[in-house]
PDB file of C-alpha atoms in Angstrom:
ATOM      1  CA  MET J   1     -30.392 -30.196 -25.135  1.00 64.00           C
ATOM      2  CA  GLU J   2     -30.747 -29.047 -28.730  1.00 74.00           C
ATOM      3  CA  ASN J   3     -27.731 -27.113 -29.966  1.00 80.00           C
ATOM      4  CA  PRO J   4     -28.720 -23.420 -30.580  1.00 80.00           C
ATOM      5  CA  SER J   5     -28.029 -21.817 -33.960  1.00 82.00           C
ATOM      6  CA  LYS J   6     -24.888 -19.752 -34.511  1.00 78.00           C
ATOM      7  CA  GLU J   7     -27.023 -16.611 -34.706  1.00 82.00           C
ATOM      8  CA  SER J   8     -28.605 -17.367 -31.318  1.00 78.00           C
ATOM      9  CA  LEU J   9     -25.205 -17.947 -29.766  1.00 74.00           C
ATOM     10  CA  GLN J  10     -23.897 -14.654 -31.191  1.00 80.00           C
ATOM     11  CA  LYS J  11     -26.838 -12.828 -29.613  1.00 81.00           C
ATOM     12  CA  LEU J  12     -26.121 -14.574 -26.331  1.00 78.00           C
ATOM     13  CA  LEU J  13     -22.478 -13.493 -26.476  1.00 80.00           C
ATOM     14  CA  ARG J  14     -23.506  -9.874 -27.085  1.00 83.00           C
ATOM     15  CA  LEU J  15     -25.905 -10.044 -24.139  1.00 83.00           C
ATOM     16  CA  ILE J  16     -23.239 -11.529 -21.868  1.00 82.00           C
ATOM     17  CA  GLY J  17     -20.799  -8.837 -22.964  1.00 80.00           C
ATOM     18  CA  GLU J  18     -23.290  -6.087 -22.142  1.00 81.00           C
ATOM     19  CA  LEU J  19     -24.076  -7.649 -18.762  1.00 81.00           C
ATOM     20  CA  CYS J  20     -20.383  -7.851 -17.894  1.00 80.00           C
ATOM     21  CA  GLU J  21     -19.953  -4.131 -18.579  1.00 79.00           C
ATOM     22  CA  ILE J  22     -22.397  -3.236 -15.802  1.00 83.00           C
ATOM     23  CA  GLU J  23     -20.564  -2.481 -12.550  1.00 75.00           C
ATOM     24  CA  GLU J  24     -23.140  -4.269 -10.389  1.00 81.00           C
ATOM     25  CA  ASN J  25     -22.565  -7.458 -12.398  1.00 78.00           C
ATOM     26  CA  HIS J  26     -18.845  -7.639 -11.755  1.00 77.00           C
ATOM     27  CA  TRP J  27     -19.421 -10.770  -9.667  1.00 79.00           C
ATOM     28  CA  PHE J  28     -21.032 -12.391 -12.722  1.00 79.00           C
ATOM     29  CA  LYS J  29     -18.046 -11.533 -14.903  1.00 76.00           C
ATOM     30  CA  GLU J  30     -15.619 -12.971 -12.340  1.00 74.00           C
ATOM     31  CA  SER J  31     -17.690 -16.115 -11.878  1.00 76.00           C
ATOM     32  CA  LEU J  32     -17.878 -16.603 -15.639  1.00 75.00           C
ATOM     33  CA  ALA J  33     -14.122 -16.141 -16.014  1.00 71.00           C
ATOM     34  CA  SER J  34     -13.446 -18.571 -13.177  1.00 68.00           C
ATOM     35  CA  MET J  35     -15.811 -21.170 -14.662  1.00 68.00           C
ATOM     36  CA  LEU J  36     -14.266 -20.953 -18.128  1.00 64.00           C
ATOM     37  CA  SER J  37     -10.725 -21.181 -16.759  1.00 57.00           C
ATOM     38  CA  VAL J  38     -11.221 -24.670 -15.314  1.00 53.00           C
ATOM     39  CA  ASN J  39      -8.797 -27.168 -16.882  1.00 51.00           C
ATOM     40  CA  TYR J  40      -7.580 -24.465 -19.271  1.00 48.00           C
ATOM     41  CA  GLU J  41      -3.900 -24.901 -20.106  1.00 53.00           C
ATOM     42  CA  PHE J  42      -3.251 -21.216 -20.875  1.00 52.00           C
ATOM     43  CA  GLU J  43      -1.586 -21.799 -24.188  1.00 59.00           C
ATOM     44  CA  ASN J  44      -2.521 -18.225 -25.061  1.00 61.00           C
ATOM     45  CA  PHE J  45      -0.445 -15.806 -22.953  1.00 61.00           C
ATOM     46  CA  PRO J  46      -2.945 -12.893 -23.041  1.00 69.00           C
ATOM     47  CA  GLU J  47      -5.612 -15.238 -21.685  1.00 70.00           C
ATOM     48  CA  PHE J  48      -3.220 -16.456 -19.018  1.00 72.00           C
ATOM     49  CA  LEU J  49      -2.481 -12.859 -18.018  1.00 75.00           C
ATOM     50  CA  LYS J  50      -6.186 -12.085 -17.765  1.00 78.00           C
ATOM     51  CA  HIS J  51      -6.709 -15.133 -15.585  1.00 79.00           C
ATOM     52  CA  GLN J  52      -3.796 -14.216 -13.313  1.00 83.00           C
ATOM     53  CA  LYS J  53      -4.974 -10.653 -12.850  1.00 85.00           C
ATOM     54  CA  ASN J  54      -8.507 -11.871 -12.209  1.00 88.00           C
ATOM     55  CA  GLN J  55      -7.181 -14.051  -9.390  1.00 90.00           C
ATOM     56  CA  PHE J  56      -5.204 -11.122  -7.986  1.00 92.00           C
ATOM     57  CA  ARG J  57      -8.362  -8.994  -8.177  1.00 93.00           C
ATOM     58  CA  LEU J  58     -10.254 -11.548  -6.102  1.00 93.00           C
ATOM     59  CA  LYS J  59      -7.482 -11.514  -3.505  1.00 94.00           C
ATOM     60  CA  GLY J  60      -7.334  -7.708  -3.521  1.00 95.00           C
ATOM     61  CA  LYS J  61     -11.083  -7.365  -3.051  1.00 94.00           C
ATOM     62  CA  SER J  62     -10.911  -9.787  -0.151  1.00 95.00           C
ATOM     63  CA  PHE J  63      -7.951  -7.926   1.391  1.00 96.00           C
ATOM     64  CA  TYR J  64      -9.815  -4.604   1.180  1.00 97.00           C
ATOM     65  CA  GLU J  65     -13.339  -5.843   1.784  1.00 96.00           C
ATOM     66  CA  SER J  66     -13.717  -3.604   4.849  1.00 95.00           C
ATOM     67  CA  ILE J  67     -13.151  -0.392   2.850  1.00 96.00           C
ATOM     68  CA  GLY J  68     -16.490   1.357   2.296  1.00 94.00           C
ATOM     69  CA  ASP J  69     -15.262   4.199   0.077  1.00 95.00           C
ATOM     70  CA  VAL J  70     -15.867   2.945  -3.482  1.00 95.00           C
ATOM     71  CA  LYS J  71     -13.243   5.155  -5.157  1.00 96.00           C
ATOM     72  CA  LEU J  72     -10.593   4.348  -2.574  1.00 97.00           C
ATOM     73  CA  LYS J  73     -11.278   0.610  -2.747  1.00 96.00           C
ATOM     74  CA  LYS J  74     -10.991   0.647  -6.545  1.00 95.00           C
ATOM     75  CA  GLU J  75      -7.589   2.365  -6.350  1.00 97.00           C
ATOM     76  CA  LEU J  76      -6.331   0.051  -3.614  1.00 97.00           C
ATOM     77  CA  VAL J  77      -7.461  -3.111  -5.399  1.00 96.00           C
ATOM     78  CA  GLY J  78      -5.933  -1.866  -8.669  1.00 96.00           C
ATOM     79  CA  ASP J  79      -2.582  -1.297  -6.999  1.00 96.00           C
ATOM     80  CA  TYR J  80      -2.864  -4.642  -5.173  1.00 96.00           C
ATOM     81  CA  ILE J  81      -3.285  -6.370  -8.551  1.00 95.00           C
ATOM     82  CA  GLU J  82      -0.195  -4.666  -9.968  1.00 94.00           C
ATOM     83  CA  MET J  83       1.809  -5.393  -6.813  1.00 94.00           C
ATOM     84  CA  SER J  84       0.866  -9.086  -6.969  1.00 93.00           C
ATOM     85  CA  TRP J  85       1.658  -9.332 -10.667  1.00 91.00           C
ATOM     86  CA  TYR J  86       5.140  -7.843 -10.279  1.00 91.00           C
ATOM     87  CA  GLN J  87       5.780 -10.146  -7.343  1.00 90.00           C
ATOM     88  CA  SER J  88       4.858 -13.126  -9.519  1.00 88.00           C
ATOM     89  CA  ILE J  89       7.485 -12.184 -12.125  1.00 88.00           C
ATOM     90  CA  ASN J  90      10.065 -11.236  -9.454  1.00 87.00           C
ATOM     91  CA  ASN J  91      10.154  -7.563 -10.428  1.00 89.00           C
ATOM     92  CA  LEU J  92      10.652  -6.396  -6.853  1.00 88.00           C
ATOM     93  CA  ASP J  93      11.283  -2.783  -7.807  1.00 88.00           C
ATOM     94  CA  ARG J  94       7.730  -2.432  -9.135  1.00 91.00           C
ATOM     95  CA  PHE J  95       6.333  -4.704  -6.422  1.00 92.00           C
ATOM     96  CA  MET J  96       7.557  -2.322  -3.725  1.00 92.00           C
ATOM     97  CA  LEU J  97       6.453   0.751  -5.675  1.00 93.00           C
ATOM     98  CA  PHE J  98       2.829  -0.445  -5.806  1.00 95.00           C
ATOM     99  CA  ALA J  99       3.017  -1.521  -2.158  1.00 95.00           C
ATOM    100  CA  PHE J 100       4.051   2.047  -1.361  1.00 96.00           C
ATOM    101  CA  TYR J 101       1.106   3.471  -3.329  1.00 96.00           C
ATOM    102  CA  GLN J 102      -1.254   1.409  -1.184  1.00 97.00           C
ATOM    103  CA  MET J 103       0.464   2.383   2.040  1.00 97.00           C
ATOM    104  CA  GLU J 104       0.214   6.088   1.246  1.00 97.00           C
ATOM    105  CA  ASN J 105      -3.405   5.771   0.133  1.00 97.00           C
ATOM    106  CA  LEU J 106      -4.253   3.984   3.384  1.00 98.00           C
ATOM    107  CA  LEU J 107      -2.467   6.660   5.426  1.00 98.00           C
ATOM    108  CA  ASN J 108      -4.293   9.400   3.515  1.00 97.00           C
ATOM    109  CA  HIS J 109      -7.627   7.820   4.361  1.00 97.00           C
ATOM    110  CA  TYR J 110      -6.653   7.431   8.007  1.00 98.00           C
ATOM    111  CA  ILE J 111      -5.764  11.133   8.110  1.00 97.00           C
ATOM    112  CA  THR J 112      -9.176  11.980   6.673  1.00 96.00           C
ATOM    113  CA  ILE J 113     -11.295   9.865   9.012  1.00 96.00           C
ATOM    114  CA  SER J 114      -9.273  10.611  12.160  1.00 97.00           C
ATOM    115  CA  ASN J 115      -9.638  14.415  12.127  1.00 96.00           C
ATOM    116  CA  ALA J 116      -5.868  14.737  11.769  1.00 96.00           C
ATOM    117  CA  TYR J 117      -5.566  18.462  11.042  1.00 97.00           C
ATOM    118  CA  GLU J 118      -7.440  19.530  14.169  1.00 97.00           C
ATOM    119  CA  LYS J 119      -5.556  17.046  16.357  1.00 97.00           C
ATOM    120  CA  ILE J 120      -2.188  18.240  15.066  1.00 96.00           C
ATOM    121  CA  ASP J 121      -3.159  21.901  15.394  1.00 95.00           C
ATOM    122  CA  LYS J 122      -3.974  21.335  19.078  1.00 95.00           C
ATOM    123  CA  ASN J 123      -0.902  19.153  19.736  1.00 95.00           C
ATOM    124  CA  LYS J 124       2.049  20.567  17.789  1.00 91.00           C
ATOM    125  CA  ASP J 125       4.703  19.065  20.052  1.00 91.00           C
ATOM    126  CA  TYR J 126       3.016  15.719  20.665  1.00 94.00           C
ATOM    127  CA  TYR J 127       3.082  14.805  16.973  1.00 94.00           C
ATOM    128  CA  THR J 128       6.778  15.566  16.643  1.00 93.00           C
ATOM    129  CA  HIS J 129       8.951  12.454  16.582  1.00 94.00           C
ATOM    130  CA  GLN J 130      12.667  11.786  16.591  1.00 93.00           C
ATOM    131  CA  TYR J 131      13.589   8.642  14.664  1.00 93.00           C
ATOM    132  CA  LYS J 132      17.332   9.203  14.914  1.00 88.00           C
ATOM    133  CA  SER J 133      19.575  11.930  16.283  1.00 85.00           C
ATOM    134  CA  ASN J 134      19.643  13.560  12.842  1.00 88.00           C
ATOM    135  CA  PHE J 135      16.115  12.659  11.748  1.00 91.00           C
ATOM    136  CA  ILE J 136      13.291  14.553  13.442  1.00 93.00           C
ATOM    137  CA  VAL J 137       9.831  14.802  11.872  1.00 95.00           C
ATOM    138  CA  LEU J 138       7.874  17.986  12.676  1.00 94.00           C
ATOM    139  CA  VAL J 139       4.407  16.850  11.687  1.00 95.00           C
ATOM    140  CA  TYR J 140       2.796  20.271  12.140  1.00 96.00           C
ATOM    141  CA  ASP J 141       5.194  21.879   9.649  1.00 95.00           C
ATOM    142  CA  SER J 142       4.276  19.283   7.021  1.00 95.00           C
ATOM    143  CA  PHE J 143       0.501  19.568   7.554  1.00 97.00           C
ATOM    144  CA  PHE J 144       0.351  23.386   7.812  1.00 96.00           C
ATOM    145  CA  TYR J 145       1.960  26.363   6.100  1.00 94.00           C
ATOM    146  CA  ASN J 146       1.426  29.881   7.523  1.00 92.00           C
ATOM    147  CA  ASN J 147      -1.203  28.327   9.822  1.00 90.00           C
ATOM    148  CA  LYS J 148      -3.184  27.069   6.816  1.00 95.00           C
ATOM    149  CA  LYS J 149      -3.846  23.421   5.982  1.00 96.00           C
ATOM    150  CA  LYS J 150      -1.789  21.904   3.211  1.00 96.00           C
ATOM    151  CA  SER J 151      -3.422  19.680   0.626  1.00 96.00           C
ATOM    152  CA  ILE J 152      -2.979  16.056   1.639  1.00 96.00           C
ATOM    153  CA  ASP J 153      -1.008  15.317  -1.535  1.00 93.00           C
ATOM    154  CA  LYS J 154       1.558  17.956  -0.484  1.00 94.00           C
ATOM    155  CA  ILE J 155       2.278  16.383   2.886  1.00 96.00           C
ATOM    156  CA  ASN J 156       5.557  14.508   3.368  1.00 94.00           C
ATOM    157  CA  ILE J 157       5.136  10.730   3.649  1.00 96.00           C
ATOM    158  CA  TRP J 158       7.120  10.552   6.896  1.00 96.00           C
ATOM    159  CA  ALA J 159       4.789  13.154   8.449  1.00 97.00           C
ATOM    160  CA  LYS J 160       1.773  11.062   7.434  1.00 97.00           C
ATOM    161  CA  LEU J 161       3.352   7.939   8.867  1.00 97.00           C
ATOM    162  CA  THR J 162       4.365   9.711  12.087  1.00 97.00           C
ATOM    163  CA  PHE J 163       0.877  11.064  12.696  1.00 97.00           C
ATOM    164  CA  TRP J 164      -0.643   7.634  12.059  1.00 98.00           C
ATOM    165  CA  MET J 165       1.711   5.715  14.353  1.00 96.00           C
ATOM    166  CA  LYS J 166       1.227   8.140  17.243  1.00 96.00           C
ATOM    167  CA  ASP J 167      -2.510   8.592  16.810  1.00 96.00           C
ATOM    168  CA  SER J 168      -3.124   4.835  16.480  1.00 96.00           C
ATOM    169  CA  ASP J 169      -0.667   3.960  19.256  1.00 96.00           C
ATOM    170  CA  ASN J 170       1.682   2.068  16.949  1.00 96.00           C
ATOM    171  CA  VAL J 171       5.028   3.673  17.833  1.00 95.00           C
ATOM    172  CA  LYS J 172       6.547   0.389  19.042  1.00 95.00           C
ATOM    173  CA  TRP J 173       5.198  -1.459  16.008  1.00 95.00           C
ATOM    174  CA  GLU J 174       6.808   1.122  13.717  1.00 95.00           C
ATOM    175  CA  GLN J 175      10.137   0.625  15.480  1.00 93.00           C
ATOM    176  CA  LEU J 176       9.943  -3.098  14.767  1.00 93.00           C
ATOM    177  CA  ASN J 177       9.098  -2.496  11.101  1.00 92.00           C
ATOM    178  CA  HIS J 178      11.054   0.704  10.505  1.00 93.00           C
ATOM    179  CA  ARG J 179      13.461  -0.754   7.974  1.00 89.00           C
ATOM    180  CA  ASN J 180      10.700  -2.341   5.895  1.00 90.00           C
ATOM    181  CA  ILE J 181       8.762   0.939   5.797  1.00 94.00           C
ATOM    182  CA  SER J 182      11.931   2.871   5.027  1.00 92.00           C
ATOM    183  CA  ASN J 183      12.645   0.456   2.160  1.00 90.00           C
ATOM    184  CA  LEU J 184       9.236   1.180   0.605  1.00 92.00           C
ATOM    185  CA  ILE J 185       9.811   4.921   0.836  1.00 92.00           C
ATOM    186  CA  SER J 186      13.354   4.685  -0.529  1.00 89.00           C
ATOM    187  CA  VAL J 187      12.248   2.636  -3.532  1.00 89.00           C
ATOM    188  CA  ARG J 188       9.368   5.024  -4.207  1.00 89.00           C
ATOM    189  CA  ASN J 189      11.723   8.016  -4.081  1.00 87.00           C
ATOM    190  CA  ALA J 190      14.158   6.312  -6.425  1.00 84.00           C
ATOM    191  CA  ASN J 191      11.380   5.507  -8.905  1.00 80.00           C
ATOM    192  CA  SER J 192       9.971   9.045  -8.797  1.00 72.00           C
ATOM    193  CA  HIS J 193      13.393  10.323  -9.873  1.00 54.00           C
ATOM    194  CA  ARG J 194      14.243   7.586 -12.342  1.00 46.00           C
ATOM    195  CA  ASN J 195      15.827  10.073 -14.786  1.00 40.00           C
ATOM    196  CA  SER J 196      18.289  11.335 -12.148  1.00 45.00           C
ATOM    197  CA  ASN J 197      21.147   9.802 -10.188  1.00 48.00           C
ATOM    198  CA  SER J 198      19.036   9.414  -7.035  1.00 48.00           C
ATOM    199  CA  LYS J 199      18.691   5.646  -7.350  1.00 52.00           C
ATOM    200  CA  ASN J 200      21.383   4.975  -4.788  1.00 71.00           C
ATOM    201  CA  GLU J 201      23.371   1.839  -4.238  1.00 78.00           C
ATOM    202  CA  TYR J 202      21.381   0.897  -1.127  1.00 76.00           C
ATOM    203  CA  VAL J 203      18.103   0.751  -3.071  1.00 79.00           C
ATOM    204  CA  VAL J 204      19.660  -1.299  -5.862  1.00 80.00           C
ATOM    205  CA  ASN J 205      21.203  -3.730  -3.356  1.00 82.00           C
ATOM    206  CA  THR J 206      17.924  -4.052  -1.454  1.00 81.00           C
ATOM    207  CA  ILE J 207      16.031  -4.980  -4.622  1.00 80.00           C
ATOM    208  CA  GLU J 208      18.671  -7.428  -5.800  1.00 83.00           C
ATOM    209  CA  THR J 209      18.816  -9.103  -2.382  1.00 80.00           C
ATOM    210  CA  LEU J 210      15.030  -9.510  -2.186  1.00 80.00           C
ATOM    211  CA  LYS J 211      15.010 -11.112  -5.643  1.00 77.00           C
ATOM    212  CA  LYS J 212      17.163 -13.939  -4.314  1.00 79.00           C
ATOM    213  CA  LEU J 213      15.123 -14.610  -1.169  1.00 72.00           C
ATOM    214  CA  ASP J 214      12.035 -16.787  -0.799  1.00 71.00           C
ATOM    215  CA  ILE J 215       8.507 -15.373  -0.929  1.00 72.00           C
ATOM    216  CA  SER J 216       8.180 -15.223   2.876  1.00 73.00           C
ATOM    217  CA  SER J 217      10.600 -12.283   2.906  1.00 75.00           C
ATOM    218  CA  LEU J 218       7.975 -10.196   1.132  1.00 85.00           C
ATOM    219  CA  GLY J 219       5.347 -10.910   3.779  1.00 87.00           C
ATOM    220  CA  PHE J 220       6.664  -8.030   5.868  1.00 88.00           C
ATOM    221  CA  TYR J 221       5.517  -5.551   3.220  1.00 91.00           C
ATOM    222  CA  TYR J 222       2.023  -7.046   3.134  1.00 93.00           C
ATOM    223  CA  ASN J 223       1.974  -6.762   6.930  1.00 93.00           C
ATOM    224  CA  VAL J 224       2.654  -3.026   6.721  1.00 95.00           C
ATOM    225  CA  LEU J 225      -0.485  -2.604   4.603  1.00 96.00           C
ATOM    226  CA  ARG J 226      -2.516  -4.884   6.860  1.00 96.00           C
ATOM    227  CA  LYS J 227      -1.481  -2.994  10.001  1.00 97.00           C
ATOM    228  CA  VAL J 228      -2.592   0.403   8.675  1.00 97.00           C
ATOM    229  CA  LEU J 229      -5.823  -1.111   7.379  1.00 97.00           C
ATOM    230  CA  GLU J 230      -6.614  -2.743  10.729  1.00 96.00           C
ATOM    231  CA  SER J 231      -6.109   0.563  12.549  1.00 96.00           C
ATOM    232  CA  TYR J 232      -9.290   1.901  10.930  1.00 97.00           C
ATOM    233  CA  LYS J 233     -11.355  -0.207  13.320  1.00 95.00           C
ATOM    234  CA  ASP J 234     -10.223   1.800  16.353  1.00 94.00           C
ATOM    235  CA  VAL J 235      -9.903   5.261  14.814  1.00 95.00           C
ATOM    236  CA  ASN J 236     -11.226   8.068  17.034  1.00 94.00           C
ATOM    237  CA  PRO J 237     -11.830  11.528  15.520  1.00 95.00           C
ATOM    238  CA  ASN J 238     -12.231  13.203  18.927  1.00 95.00           C
ATOM    239  CA  VAL J 239      -9.530  15.754  19.730  1.00 95.00           C
ATOM    240  CA  LYS J 240      -7.520  15.253  22.908  1.00 93.00           C
ATOM    241  CA  VAL J 241      -4.891  17.690  24.162  1.00 93.00           C
ATOM    242  CA  TYR J 242      -1.719  15.957  25.360  1.00 90.00           C
ATOM    243  CA  GLU J 243       0.808  17.230  27.851  1.00 85.00           C
ATOM    244  CA  VAL J 244       4.285  16.804  26.441  1.00 80.00           C
ATOM    245  CA  SER J 245       7.287  16.535  28.733  1.00 69.00           C
ATOM    246  CA  THR J 246      10.144  18.853  27.822  1.00 55.00           C
ATOM    247  CA  SER J 247      12.740  16.639  29.519  1.00 48.00           C
ATOM    248  CA  LYS J 248      15.064  14.843  27.170  1.00 45.00           C
ATOM    249  CA  THR J 249      14.945  11.076  27.113  1.00 42.00           C
ATOM    250  CA  LYS J 250      17.540   8.702  25.791  1.00 44.00           C
ATOM    251  CA  LEU J 251      16.770   7.914  22.180  1.00 44.00           C
ATOM    252  CA  GLN J 252      16.335   4.262  21.289  1.00 49.00           C
ATOM    253  CA  GLY J 253      17.136   3.286  17.753  1.00 48.00           C
ATOM    254  CA  PRO J 254      14.475   1.401  15.797  1.00 50.00           C
ATOM    255  CA  LYS J 255      14.527  -2.350  16.248  1.00 51.00           C
ATOM    256  CA  GLN J 256      14.189  -4.486  13.140  1.00 49.00           C
ATOM    257  CA  VAL J 257      11.972  -7.467  12.431  1.00 47.00           C
ATOM    258  CA  GLY J 258      12.635  -9.398   9.250  1.00 49.00           C
ATOM    259  CA  TYR J 259      15.471  -7.055   8.290  1.00 44.00           C
ATOM    260  CA  VAL J 260      18.063  -8.553   5.984  1.00 44.00           C
ATOM    261  CA  ASP J 261      21.595  -7.379   6.710  1.00 42.00           C
ATOM    262  CA  LEU J 262      22.926  -6.812   3.206  1.00 38.00           C
ATOM    263  CA  SER J 263      26.534  -6.833   4.379  1.00 40.00           C
ATOM    264  CA  LYS J 264      26.158 -10.502   5.358  1.00 44.00           C
ATOM    265  CA  ILE J 265      24.828 -11.655   1.983  1.00 41.00           C
ATOM    266  CA  LYS J 266      27.438 -13.520  -0.004  1.00 44.00           C
ATOM    267  CA  LYS J 267      27.949 -12.004  -3.406  1.00 39.00           C
TER     268      LYS J 267
END
């Protein structure tokens, strides 16, 4: 093949650049990046970073391939990329923060497609849940104010989680993963108040402990995202009225799966 002139190659580069800017050609851009990265030693850190994030993007798009909402998928994949990047550099504080963003976004979408407001309005008591003797979530009070719907961004994260676990029949699963979910929420709360003294010792110890553990310990947080995502397949927007027993039952504390007892970690 005859080598094209420099001018021809410059025109080709401009054309490729324009093609890569078109949203529908994102596959072309990714394929081109993957092809050019073969046997590349990444001596240039910015190029290495681009390659890494491109790989995380591919994984994120695969993880969220079932999401049909374009805007939602873009946000989820973007946060998946950031989560994966911070995991790769062992910044577990930011890793958990971006995992939380995805969890809340997934819960928000579940609320939207499941007809949550009407279900809660018809079942005020059913969607109330007691996690501990001093921790009771009144879902109705978080979703409504003066009998009017609250904006979804104003709803407490525990109320969103409680509605999801009861509506999707995942109460037992939540009990098994309660500590992992609670960790995500605690880290998010600490980060949202980073200029205050709210970053308590428990959060700091949790992050520092996770930094020392192997990568499998982080799989529990990916599983939280996967579980909410999988619940979309069985979502039912139809409203059912539940009869709620007023008799008191003995409260069982949440069981833990994959929970690391910080008191047993040697310092």
